[in-house]
Amino acid sequence: MNGQQILDTFHLYTGDMSEMSTTDELSLANNILQDVYAERPWEFLKKSATGTITVTAGVASITLPSDFASLIENAEKTDNTQTIDNNATPKVVYVGTNYTPYQIVNWSDRRQFRTSSGYAYLDLANSKIVFTTVPPELTYEFDYIYNPADITLSTSPVMPSRFHQMIPQLMAVDSVIIELFDRAHSYAKENAAGAEDMLSKMRLWNANLIAN
């Protein structure tokens, strides 16, 4: 479903009585979508970033992608018999031709690692990943969750099309819509149940994509 089809379906759920402008309706759809995207680290929102580390005044860093939302765990073993040797979250930046892992540490802990190699931290205020020491090689790769662009009337959500139906359903049970339209209020429970059922199916589908 593209944006126009989502709005058309939304009109069916509200008795086609919307007093909202198309711009407002599309804004509502995108707000709902952003809530769905933020619900968990969906497999369809995972991307890889590659490039060259920048070194300025002796500080090595990576500028985060413009669509960056968060880092994801990318240094676990798919084989469940393998174990992690420490209790750190396995989020790393791979550096160089041998993909040497550089552990991401908390920003507030960065001073403890300021002279230690093999570590980096997120500096979100400046949209960077900063290394505690300059790596011997400067190519990098890391995985992250990205923020999809808002949909327009002619574009579609990035999740599989079979789950698009939940968006107009969730729009129809939004508190603002319930206040505006009697019919939307009458069918709020049904629309909420339908949307939750579809969201549950998407959660199951997502879980089945994960190897451990």
PDB file of C-alpha atoms in Angstrom:
ATOM      1  CA  MET A   1       0.000   0.000   0.000  1.00  0.00           C
ATOM      2  CA  ASN A   2       1.275   3.454  -0.836  1.00  0.00           C
ATOM      3  CA  GLY A   3       0.390   6.555   1.160  1.00  0.00           C
ATOM      4  CA  GLN A   4      -2.742   7.298  -0.835  1.00  0.00           C
ATOM      5  CA  GLN A   5      -4.029   3.742  -0.414  1.00  0.00           C
ATOM      6  CA  ILE A   6      -3.348   3.922   3.317  1.00  0.00           C
ATOM      7  CA  LEU A   7      -5.381   7.134   3.579  1.00  0.00           C
ATOM      8  CA  ASP A   8      -8.182   5.668   1.460  1.00  0.00           C
ATOM      9  CA  THR A   9      -8.381   2.657   3.771  1.00  0.00           C
ATOM     10  CA  PHE A  10      -8.288   4.952   6.788  1.00  0.00           C
ATOM     11  CA  HIS A  11     -11.320   6.787   5.353  1.00  0.00           C
ATOM     12  CA  LEU A  12     -13.204   3.500   5.203  1.00  0.00           C
ATOM     13  CA  TYR A  13     -12.553   2.952   8.909  1.00  0.00           C
ATOM     14  CA  THR A  14     -13.740   6.458   9.805  1.00  0.00           C
ATOM     15  CA  GLY A  15     -16.805   6.513   7.561  1.00  0.00           C
ATOM     16  CA  ASP A  16     -15.034   8.789   5.042  1.00  0.00           C
ATOM     17  CA  MET A  17     -15.889  11.761   7.276  1.00  0.00           C
ATOM     18  CA  SER A  18     -12.391  13.077   7.897  1.00  0.00           C
ATOM     19  CA  GLU A  19     -12.149  16.782   8.612  1.00  0.00           C
ATOM     20  CA  MET A  20      -8.382  16.545   8.549  1.00  0.00           C
ATOM     21  CA  SER A  21      -6.383  17.743   5.570  1.00  0.00           C
ATOM     22  CA  THR A  22      -4.473  15.246   3.459  1.00  0.00           C
ATOM     23  CA  THR A  23      -1.270  16.675   4.928  1.00  0.00           C
ATOM     24  CA  ASP A  24      -2.528  16.072   8.463  1.00  0.00           C
ATOM     25  CA  GLU A  25      -3.679  12.554   7.642  1.00  0.00           C
ATOM     26  CA  LEU A  26      -0.308  11.729   6.102  1.00  0.00           C
ATOM     27  CA  SER A  27       1.418  13.172   9.157  1.00  0.00           C
ATOM     28  CA  LEU A  28      -0.693  10.905  11.360  1.00  0.00           C
ATOM     29  CA  ALA A  29       0.205   7.900   9.204  1.00  0.00           C
ATOM     30  CA  ASN A  30       3.904   8.705   9.515  1.00  0.00           C
ATOM     31  CA  ASN A  31       3.647   9.171  13.281  1.00  0.00           C
ATOM     32  CA  ILE A  32       2.063   5.724  13.526  1.00  0.00           C
ATOM     33  CA  LEU A  33       4.752   4.264  11.275  1.00  0.00           C
ATOM     34  CA  GLN A  34       7.547   5.748  13.367  1.00  0.00           C
ATOM     35  CA  ASP A  35       5.986   4.165  16.463  1.00  0.00           C
ATOM     36  CA  VAL A  36       5.920   0.779  14.704  1.00  0.00           C
ATOM     37  CA  TYR A  37       9.511   1.146  13.505  1.00  0.00           C
ATOM     38  CA  ALA A  38      10.634   2.016  17.045  1.00  0.00           C
ATOM     39  CA  GLU A  39       8.797  -0.955  18.580  1.00  0.00           C
ATOM     40  CA  ARG A  40      11.861  -3.210  18.296  1.00  0.00           C
ATOM     41  CA  PRO A  41      15.036  -3.676  16.189  1.00  0.00           C
ATOM     42  CA  TRP A  42      13.216  -5.106  13.175  1.00  0.00           C
ATOM     43  CA  GLU A  43      15.340  -7.129  10.769  1.00  0.00           C
ATOM     44  CA  PHE A  44      14.118  -5.024   7.826  1.00  0.00           C
ATOM     45  CA  LEU A  45      15.608  -1.886   9.421  1.00  0.00           C
ATOM     46  CA  LYS A  46      19.160  -3.243   9.646  1.00  0.00           C
ATOM     47  CA  LYS A  47      21.837  -1.755   7.398  1.00  0.00           C
ATOM     48  CA  SER A  48      25.615  -1.812   7.070  1.00  0.00           C
ATOM     49  CA  ALA A  49      27.847   1.247   6.852  1.00  0.00           C
ATOM     50  CA  THR A  50      31.322   1.230   5.325  1.00  0.00           C
ATOM     51  CA  GLY A  51      33.920   3.887   4.663  1.00  0.00           C
ATOM     52  CA  THR A  52      37.170   5.427   5.818  1.00  0.00           C
ATOM     53  CA  ILE A  53      37.905   6.645   9.337  1.00  0.00           C
ATOM     54  CA  THR A  54      38.781  10.338   9.580  1.00  0.00           C
ATOM     55  CA  VAL A  55      41.726  11.405  11.739  1.00  0.00           C
ATOM     56  CA  THR A  56      41.727  15.037  12.893  1.00  0.00           C
ATOM     57  CA  ALA A  57      44.215  16.400  15.439  1.00  0.00           C
ATOM     58  CA  GLY A  58      45.057  12.844  16.462  1.00  0.00           C
ATOM     59  CA  VAL A  59      41.438  11.815  17.019  1.00  0.00           C
ATOM     60  CA  ALA A  60      39.948   9.069  14.848  1.00  0.00           C
ATOM     61  CA  SER A  61      36.221   9.167  14.166  1.00  0.00           C
ATOM     62  CA  ILE A  62      33.400   8.118  11.864  1.00  0.00           C
ATOM     63  CA  THR A  63      30.529  10.408  10.911  1.00  0.00           C
ATOM     64  CA  LEU A  64      27.261   8.553  11.493  1.00  0.00           C
ATOM     65  CA  PRO A  65      24.969   7.961   8.493  1.00  0.00           C
ATOM     66  CA  SER A  66      22.236  10.563   8.110  1.00  0.00           C
ATOM     67  CA  ASP A  67      19.565   7.882   8.659  1.00  0.00           C
ATOM     68  CA  PHE A  68      21.239   6.429  11.773  1.00  0.00           C
ATOM     69  CA  ALA A  69      18.916   5.399  14.607  1.00  0.00           C
ATOM     70  CA  SER A  70      21.001   3.067  16.778  1.00  0.00           C
ATOM     71  CA  LEU A  71      23.763   0.510  16.753  1.00  0.00           C
ATOM     72  CA  ILE A  72      22.831  -3.157  16.859  1.00  0.00           C
ATOM     73  CA  GLU A  73      24.489  -6.205  18.324  1.00  0.00           C
ATOM     74  CA  ASN A  74      26.813  -7.547  15.659  1.00  0.00           C
ATOM     75  CA  ALA A  75      29.487  -9.565  17.444  1.00  0.00           C
ATOM     76  CA  GLU A  76      27.565 -12.532  18.798  1.00  0.00           C
ATOM     77  CA  LYS A  77      27.867 -16.144  17.721  1.00  0.00           C
ATOM     78  CA  THR A  78      24.916 -17.608  15.815  1.00  0.00           C
ATOM     79  CA  ASP A  79      25.911 -20.978  17.289  1.00  0.00           C
ATOM     80  CA  ASN A  80      24.361 -20.934  20.764  1.00  0.00           C
ATOM     81  CA  THR A  81      27.147 -23.170  22.098  1.00  0.00           C
ATOM     82  CA  GLN A  82      29.531 -20.228  21.746  1.00  0.00           C
ATOM     83  CA  THR A  83      29.759 -17.802  24.634  1.00  0.00           C
ATOM     84  CA  ILE A  84      30.755 -14.188  25.143  1.00  0.00           C
ATOM     85  CA  ASP A  85      33.791 -13.704  27.404  1.00  0.00           C
ATOM     86  CA  ASN A  86      32.493 -10.558  29.102  1.00  0.00           C
ATOM     87  CA  ASN A  87      29.206  -8.906  29.955  1.00  0.00           C
ATOM     88  CA  ALA A  88      29.526  -6.074  27.443  1.00  0.00           C
ATOM     89  CA  THR A  89      26.872  -5.630  24.797  1.00  0.00           C
ATOM     90  CA  PRO A  90      28.429  -7.138  21.633  1.00  0.00           C
ATOM     91  CA  LYS A  91      28.295  -3.999  19.492  1.00  0.00           C
ATOM     92  CA  VAL A  92      31.462  -3.391  17.522  1.00  0.00           C
ATOM     93  CA  VAL A  93      32.959  -1.509  14.609  1.00  0.00           C
ATOM     94  CA  TYR A  94      35.026  -3.742  12.357  1.00  0.00           C
ATOM     95  CA  VAL A  95      38.252  -2.091  11.256  1.00  0.00           C
ATOM     96  CA  GLY A  96      40.712  -2.948   8.499  1.00  0.00           C
ATOM     97  CA  THR A  97      41.069  -5.802   6.058  1.00  0.00           C
ATOM     98  CA  ASN A  98      40.940  -8.415   8.824  1.00  0.00           C
ATOM     99  CA  TYR A  99      37.749  -6.971  10.327  1.00  0.00           C
ATOM    100  CA  THR A 100      39.290  -6.325  13.727  1.00  0.00           C
ATOM    101  CA  PRO A 101      36.436  -5.667  16.186  1.00  0.00           C
ATOM    102  CA  TYR A 102      36.490  -2.412  18.151  1.00  0.00           C
ATOM    103  CA  GLN A 103      34.151  -2.646  21.140  1.00  0.00           C
ATOM    104  CA  ILE A 104      31.612   0.150  21.548  1.00  0.00           C
ATOM    105  CA  VAL A 105      31.692   1.398  25.153  1.00  0.00           C
ATOM    106  CA  ASN A 106      29.332   3.812  26.868  1.00  0.00           C
ATOM    107  CA  TRP A 107      29.997   7.493  26.252  1.00  0.00           C
ATOM    108  CA  SER A 108      30.154   8.083  30.007  1.00  0.00           C
ATOM    109  CA  ASP A 109      32.863   5.387  30.316  1.00  0.00           C
ATOM    110  CA  ARG A 110      35.081   6.729  27.519  1.00  0.00           C
ATOM    111  CA  ARG A 111      37.736   8.197  29.842  1.00  0.00           C
ATOM    112  CA  GLN A 112      38.492   4.755  31.266  1.00  0.00           C
ATOM    113  CA  PHE A 113      39.532   3.650  27.754  1.00  0.00           C
ATOM    114  CA  ARG A 114      41.233   6.848  26.576  1.00  0.00           C
ATOM    115  CA  THR A 115      44.641   5.163  26.054  1.00  0.00           C
ATOM    116  CA  SER A 116      43.399   1.664  25.277  1.00  0.00           C
ATOM    117  CA  SER A 117      43.233   0.358  21.733  1.00  0.00           C
ATOM    118  CA  GLY A 118      40.295  -1.660  20.485  1.00  0.00           C
ATOM    119  CA  TYR A 119      37.545   0.626  21.750  1.00  0.00           C
ATOM    120  CA  ALA A 120      35.214   3.341  20.456  1.00  0.00           C
ATOM    121  CA  TYR A 121      32.164   5.201  21.728  1.00  0.00           C
ATOM    122  CA  LEU A 122      29.109   6.968  20.356  1.00  0.00           C
ATOM    123  CA  ASP A 123      29.219  10.763  20.465  1.00  0.00           C
ATOM    124  CA  LEU A 124      25.607  11.347  19.515  1.00  0.00           C
ATOM    125  CA  ALA A 125      25.744  15.096  20.169  1.00  0.00           C
ATOM    126  CA  ASN A 126      28.197  15.354  17.273  1.00  0.00           C
ATOM    127  CA  SER A 127      26.844  12.402  15.238  1.00  0.00           C
ATOM    128  CA  LYS A 128      30.103  10.473  15.421  1.00  0.00           C
ATOM    129  CA  ILE A 129      31.700   7.247  16.539  1.00  0.00           C
ATOM    130  CA  VAL A 130      34.991   8.190  18.194  1.00  0.00           C
ATOM    131  CA  PHE A 131      37.900   5.799  18.684  1.00  0.00           C
ATOM    132  CA  THR A 132      39.892   5.897  21.912  1.00  0.00           C
ATOM    133  CA  THR A 133      43.134   5.509  19.930  1.00  0.00           C
ATOM    134  CA  VAL A 134      43.879   5.790  16.208  1.00  0.00           C
ATOM    135  CA  PRO A 135      43.520   2.347  14.578  1.00  0.00           C
ATOM    136  CA  PRO A 136      46.437   1.115  12.445  1.00  0.00           C
ATOM    137  CA  GLU A 137      44.020   0.720   9.514  1.00  0.00           C
ATOM    138  CA  LEU A 138      41.324   3.203   8.582  1.00  0.00           C
ATOM    139  CA  THR A 139      38.622   1.285   6.718  1.00  0.00           C
ATOM    140  CA  TYR A 140      35.516   0.373   8.715  1.00  0.00           C
ATOM    141  CA  GLU A 141      32.226  -1.481   8.655  1.00  0.00           C
ATOM    142  CA  PHE A 142      29.421  -1.591  11.209  1.00  0.00           C
ATOM    143  CA  ASP A 143      25.738  -2.477  11.399  1.00  0.00           C
ATOM    144  CA  TYR A 144      22.941  -0.208  12.525  1.00  0.00           C
ATOM    145  CA  ILE A 145      19.200   0.383  12.636  1.00  0.00           C
ATOM    146  CA  TYR A 146      18.135   3.111  10.237  1.00  0.00           C
ATOM    147  CA  ASN A 147      15.312   5.648  10.298  1.00  0.00           C
ATOM    148  CA  PRO A 148      13.203   5.213   7.144  1.00  0.00           C
ATOM    149  CA  ALA A 149      12.052   8.347   5.341  1.00  0.00           C
ATOM    150  CA  ASP A 150       8.443   9.379   5.835  1.00  0.00           C
ATOM    151  CA  ILE A 151       6.047   7.989   3.264  1.00  0.00           C
ATOM    152  CA  THR A 152       4.339  10.223   0.726  1.00  0.00           C
ATOM    153  CA  LEU A 153       1.122   9.648  -1.195  1.00  0.00           C
ATOM    154  CA  SER A 154       3.096   7.696  -3.795  1.00  0.00           C
ATOM    155  CA  THR A 155       5.585   5.805  -1.587  1.00  0.00           C
ATOM    156  CA  SER A 156       5.100   2.870   0.771  1.00  0.00           C
ATOM    157  CA  PRO A 157       6.280   1.745   4.220  1.00  0.00           C
ATOM    158  CA  VAL A 158       9.511  -0.257   4.173  1.00  0.00           C
ATOM    159  CA  MET A 159       8.030  -3.244   5.997  1.00  0.00           C
ATOM    160  CA  PRO A 160       6.563  -6.134   3.967  1.00  0.00           C
ATOM    161  CA  SER A 161       3.333  -5.180   2.205  1.00  0.00           C
ATOM    162  CA  ARG A 162       1.276  -7.856   3.952  1.00  0.00           C
ATOM    163  CA  PHE A 163       1.627  -5.849   7.187  1.00  0.00           C
ATOM    164  CA  HIS A 164       0.658  -2.441   5.754  1.00  0.00           C
ATOM    165  CA  GLN A 165      -2.996  -2.917   6.730  1.00  0.00           C
ATOM    166  CA  MET A 166      -2.185  -2.269  10.380  1.00  0.00           C
ATOM    167  CA  ILE A 167      -1.283   1.376   9.655  1.00  0.00           C
ATOM    168  CA  PRO A 168      -4.800   2.629   8.750  1.00  0.00           C
ATOM    169  CA  GLN A 169      -6.184   0.496  11.577  1.00  0.00           C
ATOM    170  CA  LEU A 170      -3.849   2.122  14.080  1.00  0.00           C
ATOM    171  CA  MET A 171      -4.680   5.542  12.617  1.00  0.00           C
ATOM    172  CA  ALA A 172      -8.361   4.848  13.223  1.00  0.00           C
ATOM    173  CA  VAL A 173      -7.790   4.128  16.921  1.00  0.00           C
ATOM    174  CA  ASP A 174      -5.586   7.154  17.522  1.00  0.00           C
ATOM    175  CA  SER A 175      -7.011   9.235  20.379  1.00  0.00           C
ATOM    176  CA  VAL A 176      -7.448  12.310  18.177  1.00  0.00           C
ATOM    177  CA  ILE A 177      -9.450  10.335  15.623  1.00  0.00           C
ATOM    178  CA  ILE A 178     -11.619   8.751  18.311  1.00  0.00           C
ATOM    179  CA  GLU A 179     -12.500  12.222  19.573  1.00  0.00           C
ATOM    180  CA  LEU A 180     -13.373  13.457  16.065  1.00  0.00           C
ATOM    181  CA  PHE A 181     -15.453  10.635  14.640  1.00  0.00           C
ATOM    182  CA  ASP A 182     -18.262   8.685  16.232  1.00  0.00           C
ATOM    183  CA  ARG A 183     -17.900   5.754  13.861  1.00  0.00           C
ATOM    184  CA  ALA A 184     -14.180   5.533  14.544  1.00  0.00           C
ATOM    185  CA  HIS A 185     -15.025   5.444  18.242  1.00  0.00           C
ATOM    186  CA  SER A 186     -17.618   2.732  17.640  1.00  0.00           C
ATOM    187  CA  TYR A 187     -15.085   0.488  15.891  1.00  0.00           C
ATOM    188  CA  ALA A 188     -12.046   1.443  17.963  1.00  0.00           C
ATOM    189  CA  LYS A 189     -11.927  -1.904  19.759  1.00  0.00           C
ATOM    190  CA  GLU A 190     -12.190  -3.881  16.516  1.00  0.00           C
ATOM    191  CA  ASN A 191      -9.562  -1.795  14.752  1.00  0.00           C
ATOM    192  CA  ALA A 192      -7.223  -2.005  17.744  1.00  0.00           C
ATOM    193  CA  ALA A 193      -7.621  -5.786  17.875  1.00  0.00           C
ATOM    194  CA  GLY A 194      -7.000  -6.123  14.142  1.00  0.00           C
ATOM    195  CA  ALA A 195      -3.893  -3.960  14.288  1.00  0.00           C
ATOM    196  CA  GLU A 196      -2.504  -5.812  17.319  1.00  0.00           C
ATOM    197  CA  ASP A 197      -3.091  -9.158  15.594  1.00  0.00           C
ATOM    198  CA  MET A 198      -1.148  -7.984  12.544  1.00  0.00           C
ATOM    199  CA  LEU A 199       1.625  -6.513  14.684  1.00  0.00           C
ATOM    200  CA  SER A 200       1.898  -9.844  16.510  1.00  0.00           C
ATOM    201  CA  LYS A 201       2.241 -11.617  13.183  1.00  0.00           C
ATOM    202  CA  MET A 202       5.009  -9.217  12.173  1.00  0.00           C
ATOM    203  CA  ARG A 203       6.792  -9.841  15.487  1.00  0.00           C
ATOM    204  CA  LEU A 204       6.625 -13.605  14.854  1.00  0.00           C
ATOM    205  CA  TRP A 205       7.840 -13.176  11.278  1.00  0.00           C
ATOM    206  CA  ASN A 206      10.733 -11.044  12.551  1.00  0.00           C
ATOM    207  CA  ALA A 207      11.646 -13.595  15.234  1.00  0.00           C
ATOM    208  CA  ASN A 208      11.730 -16.354  12.626  1.00  0.00           C
ATOM    209  CA  LEU A 209      14.375 -14.428  10.676  1.00  0.00           C
ATOM    210  CA  ILE A 210      16.819 -14.540  13.604  1.00  0.00           C
ATOM    211  CA  ALA A 211      19.131 -17.542  13.678  1.00  0.00           C
ATOM    212  CA  ASN A 212      19.488 -17.833  17.455  1.00  0.00           C
TER     213      ASN A 212
END
